[in-house]
Each structure stands twice: as C-alpha cells, then as structure tokens.
Coordinates of C-alpha atoms and ligand atoms in Angstrom, one line a residue:
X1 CA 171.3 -3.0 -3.3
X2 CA 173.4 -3.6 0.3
X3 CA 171.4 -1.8 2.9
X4 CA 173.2 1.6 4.7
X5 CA 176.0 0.6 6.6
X6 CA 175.2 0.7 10.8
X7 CA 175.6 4.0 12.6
X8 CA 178.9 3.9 15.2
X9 CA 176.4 4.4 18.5
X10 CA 173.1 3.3 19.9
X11 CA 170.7 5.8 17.1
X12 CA 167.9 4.2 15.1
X13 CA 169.4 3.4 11.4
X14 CA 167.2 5.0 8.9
X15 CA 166.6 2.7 6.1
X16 CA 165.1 4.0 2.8
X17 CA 162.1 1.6 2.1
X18 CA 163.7 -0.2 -0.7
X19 CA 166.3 -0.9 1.9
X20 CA 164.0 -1.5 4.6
X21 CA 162.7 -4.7 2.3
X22 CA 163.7 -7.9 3.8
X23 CA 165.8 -10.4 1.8
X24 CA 163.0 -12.9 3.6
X25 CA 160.6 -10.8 2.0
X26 CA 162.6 -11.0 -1.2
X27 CA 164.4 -7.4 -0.7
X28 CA 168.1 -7.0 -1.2
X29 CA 170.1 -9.2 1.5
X30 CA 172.5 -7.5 3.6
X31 CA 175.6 -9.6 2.3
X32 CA 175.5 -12.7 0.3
X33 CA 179.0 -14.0 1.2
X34 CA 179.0 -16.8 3.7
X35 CA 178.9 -15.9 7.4
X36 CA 182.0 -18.0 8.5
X37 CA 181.5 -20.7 11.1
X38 CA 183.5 -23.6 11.4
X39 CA 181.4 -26.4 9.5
X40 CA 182.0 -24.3 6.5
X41 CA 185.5 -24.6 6.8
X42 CA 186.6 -21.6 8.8
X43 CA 189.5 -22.3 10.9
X44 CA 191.9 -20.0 12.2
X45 CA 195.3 -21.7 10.6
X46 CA 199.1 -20.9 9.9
X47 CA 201.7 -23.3 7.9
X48 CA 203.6 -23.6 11.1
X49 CA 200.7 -25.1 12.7
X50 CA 200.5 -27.3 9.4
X51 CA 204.3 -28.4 9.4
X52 CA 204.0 -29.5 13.1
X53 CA 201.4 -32.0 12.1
X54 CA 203.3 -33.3 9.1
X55 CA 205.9 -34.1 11.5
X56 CA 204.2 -35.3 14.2
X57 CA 202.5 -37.8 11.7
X58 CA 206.7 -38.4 10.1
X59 CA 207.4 -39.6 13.2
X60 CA 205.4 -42.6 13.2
X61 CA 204.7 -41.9 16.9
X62 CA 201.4 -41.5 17.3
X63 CA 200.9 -43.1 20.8
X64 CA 201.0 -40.5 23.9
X65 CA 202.6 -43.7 25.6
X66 CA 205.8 -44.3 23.7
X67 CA 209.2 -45.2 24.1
X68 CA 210.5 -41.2 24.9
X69 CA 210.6 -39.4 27.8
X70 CA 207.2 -37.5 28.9
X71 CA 208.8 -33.9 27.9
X72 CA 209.9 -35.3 24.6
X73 CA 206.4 -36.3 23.4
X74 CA 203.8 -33.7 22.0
X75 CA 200.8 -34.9 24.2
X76 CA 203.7 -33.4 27.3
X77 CA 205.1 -30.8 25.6
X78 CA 201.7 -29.7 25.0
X79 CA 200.5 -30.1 28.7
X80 CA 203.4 -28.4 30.4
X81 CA 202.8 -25.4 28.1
X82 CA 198.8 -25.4 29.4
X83 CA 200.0 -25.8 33.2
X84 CA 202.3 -22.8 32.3
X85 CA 199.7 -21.0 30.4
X86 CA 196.5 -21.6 32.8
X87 CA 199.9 -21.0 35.4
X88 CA 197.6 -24.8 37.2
X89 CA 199.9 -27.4 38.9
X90 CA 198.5 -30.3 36.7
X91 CA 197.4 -30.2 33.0
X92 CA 195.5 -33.4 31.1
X93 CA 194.9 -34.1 27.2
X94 CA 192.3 -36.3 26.4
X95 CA 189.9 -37.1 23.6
X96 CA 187.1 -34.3 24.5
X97 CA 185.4 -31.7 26.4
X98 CA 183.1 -34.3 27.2
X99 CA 185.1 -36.8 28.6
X100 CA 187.3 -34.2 30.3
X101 CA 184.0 -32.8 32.8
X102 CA 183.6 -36.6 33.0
X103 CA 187.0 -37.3 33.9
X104 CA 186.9 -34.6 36.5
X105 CA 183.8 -36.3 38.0
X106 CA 185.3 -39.4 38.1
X107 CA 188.3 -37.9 39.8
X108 CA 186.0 -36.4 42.7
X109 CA 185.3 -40.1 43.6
X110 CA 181.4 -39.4 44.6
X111 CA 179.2 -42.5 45.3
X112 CA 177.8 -43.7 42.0
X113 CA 174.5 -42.2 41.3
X114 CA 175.0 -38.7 43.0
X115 CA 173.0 -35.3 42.3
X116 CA 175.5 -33.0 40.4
X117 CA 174.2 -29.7 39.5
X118 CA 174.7 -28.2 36.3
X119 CA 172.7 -25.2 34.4
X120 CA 169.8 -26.2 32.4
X121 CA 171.2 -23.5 29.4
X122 CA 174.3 -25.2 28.4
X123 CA 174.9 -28.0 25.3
X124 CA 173.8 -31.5 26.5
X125 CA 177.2 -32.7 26.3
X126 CA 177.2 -31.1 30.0
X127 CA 174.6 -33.2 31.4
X128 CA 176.2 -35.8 29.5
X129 CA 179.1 -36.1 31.0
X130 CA 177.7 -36.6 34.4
X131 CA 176.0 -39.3 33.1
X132 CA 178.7 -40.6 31.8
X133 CA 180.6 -40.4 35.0
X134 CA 178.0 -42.3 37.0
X135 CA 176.2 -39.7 38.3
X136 CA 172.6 -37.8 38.3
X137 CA 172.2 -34.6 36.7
X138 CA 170.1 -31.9 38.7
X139 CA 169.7 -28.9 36.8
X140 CA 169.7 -25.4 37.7
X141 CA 167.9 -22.8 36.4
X142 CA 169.6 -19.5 34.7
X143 CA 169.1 -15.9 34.9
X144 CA 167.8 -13.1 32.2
X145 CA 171.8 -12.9 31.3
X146 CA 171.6 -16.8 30.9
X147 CA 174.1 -17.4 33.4
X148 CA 173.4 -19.7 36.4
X149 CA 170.8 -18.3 38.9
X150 CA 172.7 -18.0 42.4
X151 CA 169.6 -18.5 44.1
X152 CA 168.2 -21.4 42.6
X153 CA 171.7 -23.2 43.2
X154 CA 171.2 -22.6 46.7
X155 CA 168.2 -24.0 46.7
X156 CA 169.6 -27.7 45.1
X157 CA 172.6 -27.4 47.3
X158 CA 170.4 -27.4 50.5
X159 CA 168.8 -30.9 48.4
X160 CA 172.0 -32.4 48.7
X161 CA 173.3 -31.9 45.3
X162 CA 177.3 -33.4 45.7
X163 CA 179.0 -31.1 43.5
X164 CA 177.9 -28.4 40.5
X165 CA 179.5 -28.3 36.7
X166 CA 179.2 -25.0 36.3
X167 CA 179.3 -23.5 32.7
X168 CA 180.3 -20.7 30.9
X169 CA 177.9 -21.0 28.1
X170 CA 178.5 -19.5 24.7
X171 CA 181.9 -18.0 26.3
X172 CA 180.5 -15.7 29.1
X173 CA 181.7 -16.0 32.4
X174 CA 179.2 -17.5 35.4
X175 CA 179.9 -15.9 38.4
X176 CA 182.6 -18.1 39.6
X177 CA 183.9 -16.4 43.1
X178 CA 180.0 -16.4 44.3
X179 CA 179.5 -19.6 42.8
X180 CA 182.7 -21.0 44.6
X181 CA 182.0 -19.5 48.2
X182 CA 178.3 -21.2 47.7
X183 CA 180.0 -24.3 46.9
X184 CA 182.5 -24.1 50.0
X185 CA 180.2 -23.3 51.8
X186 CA 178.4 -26.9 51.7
X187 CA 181.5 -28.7 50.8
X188 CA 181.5 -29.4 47.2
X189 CA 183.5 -29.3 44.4
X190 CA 183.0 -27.8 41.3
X191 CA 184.2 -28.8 38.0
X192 CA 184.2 -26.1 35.5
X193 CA 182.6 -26.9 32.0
X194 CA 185.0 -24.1 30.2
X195 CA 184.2 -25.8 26.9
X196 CA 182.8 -22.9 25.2
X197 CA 185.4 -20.2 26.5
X198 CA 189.1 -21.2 26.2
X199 CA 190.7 -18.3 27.0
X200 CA 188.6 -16.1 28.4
X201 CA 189.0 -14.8 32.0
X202 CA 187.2 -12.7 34.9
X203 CA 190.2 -9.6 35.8
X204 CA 193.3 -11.4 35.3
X205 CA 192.2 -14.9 36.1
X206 CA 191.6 -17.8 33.3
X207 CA 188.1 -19.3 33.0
X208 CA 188.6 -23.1 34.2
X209 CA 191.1 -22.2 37.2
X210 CA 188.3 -21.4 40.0
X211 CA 187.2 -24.9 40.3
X212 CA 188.8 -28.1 41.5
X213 CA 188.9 -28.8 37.9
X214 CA 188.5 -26.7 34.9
X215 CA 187.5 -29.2 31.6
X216 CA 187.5 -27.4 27.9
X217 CA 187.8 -29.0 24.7
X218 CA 189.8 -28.7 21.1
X219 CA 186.9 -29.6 19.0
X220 CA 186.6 -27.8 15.7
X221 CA 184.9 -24.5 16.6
X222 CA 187.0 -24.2 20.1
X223 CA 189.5 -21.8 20.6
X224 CA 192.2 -24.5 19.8
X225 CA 191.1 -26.9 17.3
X226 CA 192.5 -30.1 16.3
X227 CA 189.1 -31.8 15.1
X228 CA 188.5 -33.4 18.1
X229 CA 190.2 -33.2 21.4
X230 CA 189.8 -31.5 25.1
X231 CA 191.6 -30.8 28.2
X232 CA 191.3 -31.0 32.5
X233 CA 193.5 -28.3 34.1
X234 CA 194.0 -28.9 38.3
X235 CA 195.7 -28.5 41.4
X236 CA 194.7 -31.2 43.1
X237 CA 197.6 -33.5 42.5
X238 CA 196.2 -36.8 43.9
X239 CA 192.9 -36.2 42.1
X240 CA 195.2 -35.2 38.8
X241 CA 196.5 -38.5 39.2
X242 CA 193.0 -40.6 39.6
X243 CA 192.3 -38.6 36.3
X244 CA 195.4 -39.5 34.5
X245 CA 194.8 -43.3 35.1
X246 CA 191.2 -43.2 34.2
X247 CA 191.9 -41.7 30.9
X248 CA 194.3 -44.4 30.3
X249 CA 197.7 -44.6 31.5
X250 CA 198.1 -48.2 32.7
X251 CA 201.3 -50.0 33.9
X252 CA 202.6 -47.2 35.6
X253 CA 202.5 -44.9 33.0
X254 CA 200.7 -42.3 35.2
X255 CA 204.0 -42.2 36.7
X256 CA 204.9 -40.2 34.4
X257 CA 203.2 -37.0 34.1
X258 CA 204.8 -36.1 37.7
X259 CA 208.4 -34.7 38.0
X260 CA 209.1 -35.8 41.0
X261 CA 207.6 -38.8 43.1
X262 CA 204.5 -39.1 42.1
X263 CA 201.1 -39.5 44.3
X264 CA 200.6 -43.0 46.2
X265 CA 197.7 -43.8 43.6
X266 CA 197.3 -47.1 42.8
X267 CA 196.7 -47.3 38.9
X268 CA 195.1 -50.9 39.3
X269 CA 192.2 -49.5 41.1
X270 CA 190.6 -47.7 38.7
X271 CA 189.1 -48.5 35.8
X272 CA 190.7 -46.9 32.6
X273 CA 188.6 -45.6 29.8
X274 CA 190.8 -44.7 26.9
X275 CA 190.0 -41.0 26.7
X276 CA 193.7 -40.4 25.9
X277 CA 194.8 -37.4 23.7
X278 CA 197.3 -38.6 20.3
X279 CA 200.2 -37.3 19.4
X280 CA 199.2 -35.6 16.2
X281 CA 196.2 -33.8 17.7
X282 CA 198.6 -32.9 20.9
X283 CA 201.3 -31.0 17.9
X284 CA 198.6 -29.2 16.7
X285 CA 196.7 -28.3 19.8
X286 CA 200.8 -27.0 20.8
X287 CA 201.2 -25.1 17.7
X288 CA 198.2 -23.3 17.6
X289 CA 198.9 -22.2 21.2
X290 CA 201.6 -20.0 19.8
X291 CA 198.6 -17.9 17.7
X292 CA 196.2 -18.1 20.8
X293 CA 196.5 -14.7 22.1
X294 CA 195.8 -13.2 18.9
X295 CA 193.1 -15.4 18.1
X296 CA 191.5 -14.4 21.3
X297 CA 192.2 -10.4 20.6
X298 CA 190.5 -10.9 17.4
X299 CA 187.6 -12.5 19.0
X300 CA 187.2 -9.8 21.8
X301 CA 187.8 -6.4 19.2
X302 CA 184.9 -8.3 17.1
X303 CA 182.6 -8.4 20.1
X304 CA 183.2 -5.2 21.2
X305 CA 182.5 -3.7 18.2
X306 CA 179.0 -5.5 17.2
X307 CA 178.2 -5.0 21.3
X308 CA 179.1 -1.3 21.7
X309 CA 176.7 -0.9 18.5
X310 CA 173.9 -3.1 19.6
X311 CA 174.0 -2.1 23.4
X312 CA 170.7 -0.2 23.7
X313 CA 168.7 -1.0 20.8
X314 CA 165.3 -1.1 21.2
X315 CA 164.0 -4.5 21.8
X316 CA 166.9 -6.5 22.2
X317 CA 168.7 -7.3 26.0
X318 CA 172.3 -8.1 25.3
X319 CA 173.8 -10.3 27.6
X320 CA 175.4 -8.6 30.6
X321 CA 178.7 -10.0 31.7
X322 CA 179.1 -10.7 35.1
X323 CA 182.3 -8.6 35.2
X324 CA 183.7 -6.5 32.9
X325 CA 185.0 -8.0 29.5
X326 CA 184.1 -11.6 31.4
X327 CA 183.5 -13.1 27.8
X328 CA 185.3 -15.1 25.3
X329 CA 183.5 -12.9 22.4
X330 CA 182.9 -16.1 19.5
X331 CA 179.5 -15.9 20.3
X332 CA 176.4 -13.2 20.7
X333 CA 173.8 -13.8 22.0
X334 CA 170.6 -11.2 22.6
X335 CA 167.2 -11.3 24.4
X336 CA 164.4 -10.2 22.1
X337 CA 162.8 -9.1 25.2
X338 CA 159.0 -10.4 24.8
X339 CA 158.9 -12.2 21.8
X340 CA 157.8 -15.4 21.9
X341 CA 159.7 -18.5 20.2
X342 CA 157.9 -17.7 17.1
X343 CA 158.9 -14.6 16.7
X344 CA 162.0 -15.6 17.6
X345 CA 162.4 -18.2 15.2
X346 CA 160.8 -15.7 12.4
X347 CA 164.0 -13.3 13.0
X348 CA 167.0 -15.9 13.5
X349 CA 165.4 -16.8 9.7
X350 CA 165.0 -13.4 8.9
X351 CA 169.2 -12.9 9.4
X352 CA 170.2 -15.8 7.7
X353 CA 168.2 -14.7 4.5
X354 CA 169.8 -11.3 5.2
X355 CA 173.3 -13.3 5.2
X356 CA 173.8 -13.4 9.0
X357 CA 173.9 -17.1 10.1
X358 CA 171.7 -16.5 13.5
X359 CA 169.9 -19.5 15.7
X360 CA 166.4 -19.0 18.2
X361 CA 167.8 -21.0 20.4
X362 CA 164.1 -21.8 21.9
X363 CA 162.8 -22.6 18.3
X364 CA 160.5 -25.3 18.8
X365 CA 160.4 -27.0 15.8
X366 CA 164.7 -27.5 16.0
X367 CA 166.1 -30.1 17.7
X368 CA 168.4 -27.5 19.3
X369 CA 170.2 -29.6 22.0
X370 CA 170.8 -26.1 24.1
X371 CA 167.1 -26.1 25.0
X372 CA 167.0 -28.5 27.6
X373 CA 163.4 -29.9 26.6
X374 CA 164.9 -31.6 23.8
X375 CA 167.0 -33.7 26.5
X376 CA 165.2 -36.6 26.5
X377 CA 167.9 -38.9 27.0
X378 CA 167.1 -37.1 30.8
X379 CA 163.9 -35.7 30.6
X380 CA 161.7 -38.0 29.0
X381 CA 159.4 -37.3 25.6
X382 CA 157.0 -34.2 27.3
X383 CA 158.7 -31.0 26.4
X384 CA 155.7 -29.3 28.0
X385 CA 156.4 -30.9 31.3
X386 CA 160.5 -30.2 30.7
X387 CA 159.4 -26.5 30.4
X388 CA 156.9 -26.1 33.4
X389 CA 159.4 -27.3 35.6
X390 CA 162.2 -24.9 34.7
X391 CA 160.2 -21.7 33.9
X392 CA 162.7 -19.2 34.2
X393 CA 165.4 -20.6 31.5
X394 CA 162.6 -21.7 29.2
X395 CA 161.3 -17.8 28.9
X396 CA 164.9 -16.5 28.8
X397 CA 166.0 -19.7 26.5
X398 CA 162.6 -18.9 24.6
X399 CA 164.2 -15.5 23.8
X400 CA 167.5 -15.5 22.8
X401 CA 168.9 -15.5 19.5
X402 CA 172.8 -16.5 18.9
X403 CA 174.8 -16.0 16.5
X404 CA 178.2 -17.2 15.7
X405 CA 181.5 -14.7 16.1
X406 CA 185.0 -15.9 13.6
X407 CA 188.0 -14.7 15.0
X408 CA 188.0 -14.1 11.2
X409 CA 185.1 -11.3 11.0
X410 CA 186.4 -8.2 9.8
X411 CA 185.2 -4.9 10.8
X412 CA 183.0 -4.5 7.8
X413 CA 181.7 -8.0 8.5
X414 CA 180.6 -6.8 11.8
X415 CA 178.9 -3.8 10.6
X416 CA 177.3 -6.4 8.2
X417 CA 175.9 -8.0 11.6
X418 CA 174.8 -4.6 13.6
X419 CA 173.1 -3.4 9.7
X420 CA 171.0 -6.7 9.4
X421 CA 170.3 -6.9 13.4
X422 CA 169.0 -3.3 12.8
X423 CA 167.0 -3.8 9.6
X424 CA 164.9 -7.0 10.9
X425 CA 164.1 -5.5 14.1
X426 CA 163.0 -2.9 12.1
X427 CA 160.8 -4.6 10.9
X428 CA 159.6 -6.9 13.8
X429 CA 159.0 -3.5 15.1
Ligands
PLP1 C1 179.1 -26.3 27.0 C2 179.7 -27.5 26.3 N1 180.1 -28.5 27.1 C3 180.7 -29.6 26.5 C4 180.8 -29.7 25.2 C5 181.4 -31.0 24.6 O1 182.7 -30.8 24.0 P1 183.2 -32.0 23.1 O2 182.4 -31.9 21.8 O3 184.6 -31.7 22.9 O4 182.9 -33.3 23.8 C6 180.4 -28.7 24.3 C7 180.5 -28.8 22.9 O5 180.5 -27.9 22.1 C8 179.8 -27.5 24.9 O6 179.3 -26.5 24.2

C-alpha cells in the first residue's frame, strides 16, 4: 500500500503504522516506478531537436573548421546564440565542462604551477581542470549551505592564491558579487565553474557572467545535453582569443570567430589542445536552446514545490540560497543536521528502497568523487588526514543527502519525494 500523500505545508505527516513500515524494513515502498535521472535514459527531448541532428550528420560536415563561413556552421550558429543568450561579447564550444574551466585557466596566462582556489565541495572535475591547465589546486573550505566560505577565501587569497574557480555546486548560486569584490580586491580572476547550473541566475543576471570567464558543460545530465560537450562564455576579447586557439583553431582559423578585426594574438604561440566542439553536438546543443526556458521553469516549479514542503521539517537544514531563487533547481540537497555519515548513508538507502534515488554524499564506503577525501589523485591515500585538514566541509559534506530533480518530475512525483523524505525521517526519528 503507497503511503499518505505529503501535507501542502511544513505539519508532521501522520502515517498509520502499516504505512510507517519502511520498504528497507520490507514495508510498502512509496513508489516503485524509476526515479528519472539521466543514466536511465531521461532526457528532456523534442523531434525538432532530433531532425537537426539528422541533418547536421546529412551534411557530411562534421568539422567546426570547414569550408563555410563561421555563421553558416552549427558550432557558430550555436555560439552567437549563447553570446546573445548569456547577452557576453565572446561565446566558445568545446568538448567539456572540464576542458572549458581549463581553457579559461589557460587563457589567464598564470605562471605554470600557480595556487588556484577552488571549493573543496564540488565534483573533482573542478580541481581537475586546474590541473590540467598547469596549475595547483588550493581548496577552500564551504559553509553549512555548502557554498564557498567567504572567510576562508580570504584567508588563501592573503597566501597568494592567483585566481579562484569558484562553483555553483549542484546548481546553487555562490555568492558571486562578494566573491568578485574579494577577488578585485587582490587582483585576480575568477573563472566560474557553472557546470552544474546552466541557466540559473542571481536577480536578472546569468550564472557564469560575473567572472572573467564562466565554463559550463553539455554533458548528459546538464541543462543542454548533447552526450558530451561544454562551453566558455567572456568578455575579455584578447583572452577569448588565447582560448579559441588553445582549443584548436590553427592556421588562422581563430580569425574567425571575430566580426571584425580580430585581436593581435599570435595563434603560433600557443599550444593547441583539440578541445573543439563538432558540428553534430553544436545542432543539438542549438536546438535544444529553443526548449531551454521551459526546461528551466520546469526545473524551478519542481523545486519549489518539494522545497516549500520540506522547509522546516524537523531534522533536516535545506540549503539556503544566497539570494532569492539563486538555484538551478535539478538538484536537492538537505543537511541531516547531526547525523553522522552512517546515519546518513542508512537514509540515502532508506529512499531509494522507498523509490527515491537519494546519495549521502559523505558515505564512506562510496567512492563519491564530491567528497574531496576520495581525491587522491590530489590528496594522497589518508582520507583521515584529507578530513582533519578541511573540517568544516567534511561535517557539512558528512551531512547532506542529494537527490536528483528531472525537469520531467511531475507534481505527484514530487509529492512522492516530500512523502518518502517524511516517512524515513520518521523513522530516523
Ligand atoms: C561541478 C562540476 N564541474 C565540472 C564538471 C565536468 O563537466 P564535464 O563532465 O563536461 O567535463 C562537472 C561534471 O558534472 C561538475 O559537476
């Protein structure tokens, strides 16, 4: 028997004790449809977005470079629309998020081996990327909301950190105008790691347009997804340029992603590193532009609805935005406030048996690569030691559980979420 559906404000749900019974427990699941999330095949899709991949792949063009003007191509088509859409001078495809934060980096032109900041809660693909640039990650702790900690980014700046990837993990905002003024203040850039929130804004401005650069990706659970693929939005013309020829465009083919004359860069000075976009992944990246907006209404009614449900439960901390409606909305994530990772870990699996697919993200027996302890590739093989030195994100990383948001939820799907949220605190309780 489905357990009673969620109550529409913050009351306890009263659950009869045959309801109460956890599907973990071997009680009656919530739902037993699949949660949607994108490695089960949930895509948000139309046949025009379809059809402008069959012709892109008709065409036989599949190089960026090719014999047509830049406009005529998809891969320009594609970045005019994201200059116009981001309303940024300078838009770049290329073949991921990861090697657009990277080319961003590059672009800077720090010395090799420089301290770059970035927030120890992100995916390691952040301080990936500043590896892969050349440079030495130096990370940051975060706050109870899991965004960066202002203070503690002070603190590395005054150690001589030469410029911070800031992220908006899980789609929520980091406080970009504070962070920025911090950054200005000692003369750094920041590159924006906007990976996980395409689309999502503080007031009327776009995630990824505070920084000197702003890098998101198209891979298959973005807000655009082609499979693969990412994106460097800029203003910086000259460094927009350094970018474009490190992502590939040799023999003057930089040239021509600039209307008019473009910026004295001299495209044999840098190395290039084939992070180029194709064509058919530009025509469908361009396509499912068209459907963006209501992809991201669908993504912020769903969040609003499980949030306004949730807020004020006992024993969970919903993240707090840093400004109002600051989030992208494919994502919750909670605090149990408390708990420790066991626990934790005990009710993520507790809402997948109850048909919610839900993640501890401080689980210590996954190989979650958001918990920064499992960076070893940076930290070495002692977790222990990887936690004592960043105390503050390991207890709030410790507590948070996360739980995946399809712009293809319906309502009763959401209710689905807040009933099975309910029942195994419930029961934690
Ligand atoms: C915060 C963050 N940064 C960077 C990336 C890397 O993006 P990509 O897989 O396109 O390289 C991801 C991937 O999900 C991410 O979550």
């Amino acid at each position: 028997m489905a357990a009673r559906r969620a109550p529409t404000s913050g009351g306890p749900t009263v659950f009869t004790s045959q309801e109460a019974r956890l599907a973990v427990e071997g009680g009656s699941p919530v739902r037993t449809g699949p949660w949607p999330t994108y490695d089960k095949g949930d895509v948000f899709i139309s046949t025009e977005d379809e059809a402008a991949v069959t012709e892109a792949v008709r065409s036989r063009l599949y190089f960026r470079y090719d014999h047509r003007p830049y406009p005529d191509t998809c891969t320009g088509r594609f970045e005019r629309r994201l200059s116009r859409y981001f309303g940024t001078a300078h838009a770049l495809a290329c073949s991921s998020g990861t090697t657009a934060i990277a080319l961003g980096l590059l672009a800077c032109g720090l010395e090799p081996g420089s301290p770059v900041a970035c927030p120890a809660f992100t995916f390691a693909a952040t301080p990936s990327a500043i590896l892969l640039a050349g440079h030495r990650p130096v990370l940051v702790e975060c706050d109870a909301d899991l965004h960066l900690d202002l203070d503690d980014l002070k603190r590395v700046l005054s150690e001589g950190v030469k410029a911070v990837v800031v992220v908006h993990m899980r789609g929520f905002a980091s406080d970009m105008p504070a962070i920025c003024d911090l950054a200005d203040e000692w003369g750094v850039p920041v590159i924006e790691d906007a990976v996980p929130a395409l689309g999502a804004r503080i007031g009327d401005r776009h995630l990824g347009t505070f920084g000197r650069f702003g890098a998101f990706s198209t891979q298959s659970d973005k807000s655009l997804n082609t499979g693969e693929g990412g994106f460097l939005l800029t203003d910086d013309e000259e460094a927009h340029a350094r970018a474009v020829v490190y992502s590939g465009a040799y023999e003057n083919r930089m040239n021509r992603h600039f209307e008019g004359e473009p910026p004295a860069v001299d495209d044999l000075a840098y190395p290039i590193f084939s992070f180029r976009m194709d064509e058919i992944r530009a025509a469908l990246a361009d396509a499912l532009l068209d459907r963006l907006p209501r992809r991201l209404a669908l993504h912020q009614r769903n969040y609003g609805h499980v949030a306004e449900r949730l807020d004020g439960v006992d024993g969970i901390a919903l993240r707090r935005p840093v400004a109002s409606g600051a989030y992208l909305g494919e994502a919750l994530v909670f605090r149990l406030e408390g708990a420790t990772p066991e626990q934790c870990a005990w009710f993520a699996r507790a809402l997948c048996a109850e048909g919610v697919d839900a993640r501890a993200l401080g689980d210590r027996g996954d190989k979650n690569v958001r918990s920064f302890w499992n960076w070893r590739f940076l930290l070495g093989p002692d977790a222990d030691a990887a936690r004592a030195a960043l105390p503050q994100t390991t207890r709030y990383v410790g507590e948070a559980i996360d739980i995946p948001l399809s712009a293809n939820l319906g309502l009763d799907d959401c209710d689905d979420l807040v009933t099975a949220v309910r029942k195994v605190l419930s029961a934690l309780a």
